[in-house]
Amino acid sequence: MALLLRTVARQGLCSSRLQFGVLYRHAVPMGTTAKEEMNKFWTKNTRLNRPVSPHVSIYKWSVPMMMSISHRGTGVALSSGISAFALAALVLPESYPYYLDLIHSMSFGPQFLAFSKFALAFPVAYHTFNGIRHLIWDLGKGFRIPEVYRSGYIVIALTVVTSIGLAAM
Amino acid sequence: MKILISSHRSLAALVHPGNSSDLGLLVRIMAALVRISSVCYRGVRPLLFRASSLIRPLAVQKKDRDCPYFISAKIHATPSNYAGSGSKAASLHWTGERILSIALLGLAPVAYYYPGPAVDYSLAAALTLHGHWGLGQIVTDYVHGDFKIKMANAGLFLLSTVTFAGLCYFNYHDVGICKAVGLLWSK
């Protein structure tokens, strides 16, 4: 009975403190979206010419960090490559086999050819395997730190093996 | 949250003030505990706290004294609570990105075992769109300011259009993507 009285009294206390904030029960929706909030942040801070605190320049690099930016980097590189290829297809007069034979006639040597195949296969393989890792995260799995590192090392190993295998083909 | 409120209301309805039996007392304690736990809300833990507190009501008394405060926060309600915009566009875009990624993954072995114009055009479309959406995320991350964002997205759209056009042209007038990779690798 005393417990009941105490909780009822507390509830009375709660409602009187409403002016200090929103009781979680009565969730009041905000009037702005996340995008609007972000825009407000950036316009205000660029207007005031505020410097950005050092982040990438001072924080100790970790394997997951490096793999994450590499995923983005390989994505940009591959996308640029595809766009360059498409642009070349539109602009260049001759056909693809012609240019391929042209490069082949320059007789660069088998090691160069194998290396260039490796150089092409590596970003594709890395982005693909790390992409699968991202999809697994999207399922909600593998977020614990040891799991993140483990999956990361597996991706790196698979990338190297696949790239060598593809270059040898 | 609504479940919490309704459950506590139903529990409260069970409480008969005049009931002095042990069962009635237990029910009243349970109702009080539900109210205490809902006042001392701390994320997911109140759900666990509530279950365990039914077993150890004595421990609850101390907890009651320990948390005289309550959380007050502005909360982003889900779109369904919004009076205004309730767009699911961003969420659907996210899902679309994942589906496209999986589709592109599936296309790779198909391209290897069944090269041809159908796969060529599918690859052209999937690669271009995947790249377009990926670069779009990069623009969102690093470009700020309404005008700059608009300009960056316009440039990206132009790039993706030219890319798709070029790839389709290559598929139609030239050997096609699958054959091109095959030729490149045969050298």
Short mmCIF file of N, CA, C and O in Angstrom, two decimals, chain A residues 14-89:
data_model
loop_
_atom_site.label_atom_id
_atom_site.label_comp_id
_atom_site.label_asym_id
_atom_site.label_seq_id
_atom_site.Cartn_x
_atom_site.Cartn_y
_atom_site.Cartn_z
N CYS A 14 6.09 13.98 -11.38
CA CYS A 14 6.50 13.94 -12.78
C CYS A 14 5.74 14.97 -13.60
O CYS A 14 6.32 15.71 -14.36
N SER A 15 4.44 14.97 -13.46
CA SER A 15 3.63 15.84 -14.32
C SER A 15 3.93 17.31 -14.03
O SER A 15 3.84 18.15 -14.92
N SER A 16 4.34 17.62 -12.78
CA SER A 16 4.62 19.02 -12.48
C SER A 16 5.94 19.47 -13.11
O SER A 16 6.19 20.65 -13.25
N ARG A 17 6.81 18.50 -13.44
CA ARG A 17 8.10 18.85 -14.02
C ARG A 17 8.09 18.83 -15.54
O ARG A 17 9.10 18.75 -16.16
N LEU A 18 6.88 18.85 -16.09
CA LEU A 18 6.77 18.71 -17.54
C LEU A 18 7.45 19.85 -18.29
O LEU A 18 7.90 19.69 -19.40
N GLN A 19 7.52 21.02 -17.63
CA GLN A 19 8.09 22.15 -18.36
C GLN A 19 9.58 21.97 -18.60
O GLN A 19 10.16 22.62 -19.44
N PHE A 20 10.22 21.02 -17.88
CA PHE A 20 11.66 20.83 -18.07
C PHE A 20 11.98 19.89 -19.21
O PHE A 20 13.11 19.63 -19.51
N GLY A 21 10.97 19.32 -19.80
CA GLY A 21 11.25 18.42 -20.91
C GLY A 21 10.03 17.57 -21.21
O GLY A 21 8.94 17.81 -20.70
N VAL A 22 10.21 16.60 -22.01
CA VAL A 22 9.09 15.78 -22.44
C VAL A 22 9.18 14.44 -21.72
O VAL A 22 10.19 13.77 -21.77
N LEU A 23 8.14 14.07 -21.05
CA LEU A 23 8.06 12.74 -20.47
C LEU A 23 8.12 11.73 -21.62
O LEU A 23 7.41 11.89 -22.59
N TYR A 24 8.95 10.75 -21.47
CA TYR A 24 9.13 9.82 -22.59
C TYR A 24 7.81 9.22 -23.03
O TYR A 24 7.64 8.84 -24.16
N ARG A 25 6.87 9.09 -22.13
CA ARG A 25 5.60 8.46 -22.48
C ARG A 25 4.87 9.28 -23.54
O ARG A 25 4.25 8.74 -24.43
N HIS A 26 4.89 10.60 -23.35
CA HIS A 26 4.14 11.46 -24.27
C HIS A 26 5.12 11.97 -25.30
O HIS A 26 5.55 13.11 -25.24
N ALA A 27 5.51 11.11 -26.24
CA ALA A 27 6.52 11.46 -27.24
C ALA A 27 5.99 12.54 -28.16
O ALA A 27 5.01 12.34 -28.87
N VAL A 28 6.66 13.66 -28.14
CA VAL A 28 6.26 14.77 -29.02
C VAL A 28 7.12 14.72 -30.26
O VAL A 28 8.33 14.78 -30.16
N PRO A 29 6.54 14.58 -31.43
CA PRO A 29 7.37 14.51 -32.63
C PRO A 29 8.03 15.84 -32.91
O PRO A 29 7.44 16.89 -32.70
N MET A 30 9.30 15.79 -33.37
CA MET A 30 10.01 17.01 -33.72
C MET A 30 9.54 17.52 -35.06
O MET A 30 9.08 16.76 -35.89
N GLY A 31 9.72 18.81 -35.30
CA GLY A 31 9.23 19.41 -36.53
C GLY A 31 10.21 19.33 -37.68
O GLY A 31 9.87 19.70 -38.80
N THR A 32 11.44 18.84 -37.47
CA THR A 32 12.44 18.82 -38.54
C THR A 32 12.90 17.39 -38.81
O THR A 32 12.85 16.54 -37.94
N THR A 33 13.38 17.19 -40.03
CA THR A 33 13.95 15.90 -40.37
C THR A 33 15.43 15.90 -40.05
O THR A 33 16.02 16.94 -39.75
N ALA A 34 16.03 14.73 -40.12
CA ALA A 34 17.47 14.61 -39.87
C ALA A 34 18.25 15.43 -40.90
O ALA A 34 19.23 16.10 -40.57
N LYS A 35 17.77 15.39 -42.14
CA LYS A 35 18.44 16.14 -43.21
C LYS A 35 18.42 17.63 -42.90
O LYS A 35 19.43 18.33 -43.05
N GLU A 36 17.26 18.12 -42.48
CA GLU A 36 17.13 19.55 -42.16
C GLU A 36 18.04 19.92 -41.00
O GLU A 36 18.71 20.96 -41.02
N GLU A 37 18.11 19.05 -40.00
CA GLU A 37 18.97 19.31 -38.85
C GLU A 37 20.43 19.41 -39.28
O GLU A 37 21.18 20.29 -38.85
N MET A 38 20.83 18.48 -40.15
CA MET A 38 22.22 18.48 -40.64
C MET A 38 22.52 19.75 -41.42
O MET A 38 23.58 20.35 -41.26
N ASN A 39 21.59 20.14 -42.28
CA ASN A 39 21.79 21.37 -43.07
C ASN A 39 21.96 22.57 -42.16
O ASN A 39 22.82 23.43 -42.39
N LYS A 40 21.09 22.64 -41.13
CA LYS A 40 21.18 23.74 -40.18
C LYS A 40 22.56 23.78 -39.53
O LYS A 40 23.17 24.84 -39.37
N PHE A 41 23.05 22.59 -39.14
CA PHE A 41 24.37 22.49 -38.51
C PHE A 41 25.44 23.06 -39.44
O PHE A 41 26.25 23.89 -39.03
N TRP A 42 25.44 22.59 -40.69
CA TRP A 42 26.50 22.98 -41.61
C TRP A 42 26.42 24.46 -42.00
O TRP A 42 27.45 25.15 -42.07
N THR A 43 25.22 24.96 -42.27
CA THR A 43 25.11 26.37 -42.67
C THR A 43 25.57 27.28 -41.53
O THR A 43 26.29 28.25 -41.74
N LYS A 44 25.15 26.92 -40.32
CA LYS A 44 25.54 27.76 -39.17
C LYS A 44 27.05 27.77 -38.97
O LYS A 44 27.66 28.83 -38.80
N ASN A 45 27.63 26.59 -39.03
CA ASN A 45 29.06 26.50 -38.72
C ASN A 45 29.96 27.02 -39.83
O ASN A 45 31.04 27.54 -39.57
N THR A 46 29.52 26.88 -41.08
CA THR A 46 30.32 27.46 -42.16
C THR A 46 30.17 28.98 -42.17
O THR A 46 31.11 29.71 -42.46
N ARG A 47 28.97 29.46 -41.82
CA ARG A 47 28.77 30.91 -41.75
C ARG A 47 29.66 31.53 -40.67
O ARG A 47 30.24 32.60 -40.85
N LEU A 48 29.76 30.86 -39.53
CA LEU A 48 30.59 31.36 -38.45
C LEU A 48 32.06 31.05 -38.67
O LEU A 48 32.90 31.38 -37.84
N ASN A 49 32.37 30.39 -39.80
CA ASN A 49 33.75 30.08 -40.17
C ASN A 49 34.47 29.28 -39.09
O ASN A 49 35.65 29.53 -38.81
N ARG A 50 33.77 28.34 -38.52
CA ARG A 50 34.37 27.57 -37.45
C ARG A 50 35.25 26.48 -38.01
O ARG A 50 34.88 25.81 -38.96
N PRO A 51 36.44 26.27 -37.42
CA PRO A 51 37.28 25.17 -37.91
C PRO A 51 36.75 23.82 -37.43
O PRO A 51 36.07 23.74 -36.41
N VAL A 52 37.02 22.79 -38.22
CA VAL A 52 36.60 21.45 -37.84
C VAL A 52 37.69 20.84 -36.96
O VAL A 52 38.87 20.96 -37.25
N SER A 53 37.28 20.19 -35.88
CA SER A 53 38.26 19.54 -35.01
C SER A 53 39.01 18.49 -35.79
O SER A 53 38.43 17.81 -36.63
N PRO A 54 40.31 18.32 -35.50
CA PRO A 54 41.06 17.26 -36.20
C PRO A 54 40.45 15.89 -35.86
O PRO A 54 40.16 15.62 -34.71
N HIS A 55 40.24 15.10 -36.87
CA HIS A 55 39.69 13.77 -36.65
C HIS A 55 40.54 12.71 -37.32
O HIS A 55 41.28 11.99 -36.65
N VAL A 56 40.53 12.65 -38.65
CA VAL A 56 41.33 11.63 -39.33
C VAL A 56 42.82 11.88 -39.16
O VAL A 56 43.63 10.95 -39.21
N SER A 57 43.19 13.14 -38.92
CA SER A 57 44.61 13.44 -38.83
C SER A 57 45.20 13.07 -37.48
O SER A 57 46.41 12.95 -37.34
N ILE A 58 44.36 12.87 -36.48
CA ILE A 58 44.92 12.57 -35.16
C ILE A 58 44.51 11.21 -34.62
O ILE A 58 45.18 10.65 -33.77
N TYR A 59 43.40 10.66 -35.10
CA TYR A 59 42.89 9.41 -34.53
C TYR A 59 43.74 8.25 -35.01
O TYR A 59 44.09 8.18 -36.18
N LYS A 60 44.01 7.32 -34.11
CA LYS A 60 44.83 6.17 -34.49
C LYS A 60 44.07 5.30 -35.48
O LYS A 60 42.94 4.90 -35.23
N TRP A 61 44.74 4.99 -36.59
CA TRP A 61 44.10 4.18 -37.62
C TRP A 61 43.98 2.73 -37.16
O TRP A 61 44.87 2.18 -36.54
N SER A 62 42.85 2.12 -37.52
CA SER A 62 42.63 0.73 -37.19
C SER A 62 42.31 -0.02 -38.49
O SER A 62 41.97 0.60 -39.50
N VAL A 63 42.40 -1.35 -38.43
CA VAL A 63 42.11 -2.16 -39.61
C VAL A 63 40.68 -1.93 -40.13
O VAL A 63 40.49 -1.72 -41.33
N PRO A 64 39.67 -1.95 -39.25
CA PRO A 64 38.32 -1.69 -39.76
C PRO A 64 38.19 -0.32 -40.43
O PRO A 64 37.50 -0.19 -41.44
N MET A 65 38.84 0.71 -39.87
CA MET A 65 38.79 2.04 -40.48
C MET A 65 39.39 2.01 -41.88
O MET A 65 38.81 2.54 -42.82
N MET A 66 40.56 1.37 -41.99
CA MET A 66 41.25 1.33 -43.27
C MET A 66 40.45 0.53 -44.29
O MET A 66 40.37 0.91 -45.47
N MET A 67 39.84 -0.54 -43.84
CA MET A 67 39.05 -1.36 -44.75
C MET A 67 37.81 -0.61 -45.21
O MET A 67 37.38 -0.74 -46.36
N SER A 68 37.24 0.18 -44.31
CA SER A 68 36.03 0.93 -44.66
C SER A 68 36.33 1.96 -45.74
O SER A 68 35.60 2.05 -46.74
N ILE A 69 37.41 2.73 -45.55
CA ILE A 69 37.71 3.75 -46.54
C ILE A 69 38.21 3.11 -47.84
O ILE A 69 37.95 3.64 -48.93
N SER A 70 38.83 1.94 -47.72
CA SER A 70 39.26 1.22 -48.93
C SER A 70 38.05 0.73 -49.72
O SER A 70 38.07 0.72 -50.95
N HIS A 71 37.00 0.36 -48.99
CA HIS A 71 35.78 -0.06 -49.69
C HIS A 71 35.24 1.10 -50.52
O HIS A 71 34.87 0.94 -51.68
N ARG A 72 35.24 2.28 -49.90
CA ARG A 72 34.78 3.46 -50.62
C ARG A 72 35.75 3.80 -51.75
O ARG A 72 35.33 4.12 -52.86
N GLY A 73 37.04 3.71 -51.47
CA GLY A 73 38.05 4.03 -52.47
C GLY A 73 37.97 3.12 -53.69
O GLY A 73 37.98 3.59 -54.83
N THR A 74 37.88 1.81 -53.44
CA THR A 74 37.77 0.87 -54.56
C THR A 74 36.48 1.11 -55.33
O THR A 74 36.45 1.01 -56.57
N GLY A 75 35.42 1.46 -54.62
CA GLY A 75 34.15 1.75 -55.28
C GLY A 75 34.28 2.93 -56.24
O GLY A 75 33.83 2.86 -57.39
N VAL A 76 34.91 3.99 -55.75
CA VAL A 76 35.10 5.18 -56.59
C VAL A 76 36.00 4.83 -57.79
O VAL A 76 35.70 5.21 -58.93
N ALA A 77 37.08 4.09 -57.52
CA ALA A 77 38.01 3.74 -58.58
C ALA A 77 37.33 2.90 -59.66
O ALA A 77 37.47 3.15 -60.85
N LEU A 78 36.58 1.89 -59.23
CA LEU A 78 35.90 1.02 -60.20
C LEU A 78 34.86 1.78 -60.99
O LEU A 78 34.73 1.62 -62.20
N SER A 79 34.12 2.64 -60.29
CA SER A 79 33.10 3.43 -60.96
C SER A 79 33.72 4.38 -61.98
O SER A 79 33.22 4.51 -63.11
N SER A 80 34.83 4.99 -61.60
CA SER A 80 35.53 5.88 -62.53
C SER A 80 36.03 5.09 -63.73
O SER A 80 35.93 5.57 -64.88
N GLY A 81 36.54 3.89 -63.47
CA GLY A 81 37.02 3.05 -64.56
C GLY A 81 35.92 2.71 -65.55
O GLY A 81 36.11 2.80 -66.77
N ILE A 82 34.77 2.35 -65.00
CA ILE A 82 33.64 2.00 -65.87
C ILE A 82 33.19 3.22 -66.67
O ILE A 82 32.91 3.12 -67.86
N SER A 83 33.12 4.37 -65.99
CA SER A 83 32.71 5.59 -66.69
C SER A 83 33.71 5.96 -67.78
O SER A 83 33.31 6.36 -68.88
N ALA A 84 35.01 5.83 -67.47
CA ALA A 84 36.04 6.13 -68.46
C ALA A 84 35.92 5.19 -69.66
O ALA A 84 36.03 5.62 -70.82
N PHE A 85 35.66 3.91 -69.37
CA PHE A 85 35.49 2.93 -70.43
C PHE A 85 34.30 3.28 -71.31
O PHE A 85 34.37 3.22 -72.55
N ALA A 86 33.21 3.66 -70.68
CA ALA A 86 31.99 4.01 -71.43
C ALA A 86 32.21 5.24 -72.29
O ALA A 86 31.77 5.30 -73.44
N LEU A 87 32.90 6.22 -71.71
CA LEU A 87 33.20 7.45 -72.44
C LEU A 87 34.09 7.14 -73.64
O LEU A 87 33.87 7.65 -74.75
N ALA A 88 35.10 6.28 -73.41
CA ALA A 88 36.00 5.90 -74.50
C ALA A 88 35.22 5.20 -75.60
O ALA A 88 35.47 5.43 -76.80
N ALA A 89 34.29 4.34 -75.22
CA ALA A 89 33.48 3.61 -76.21
C ALA A 89 32.71 4.58 -77.09
O ALA A 89 32.53 4.33 -78.29
#
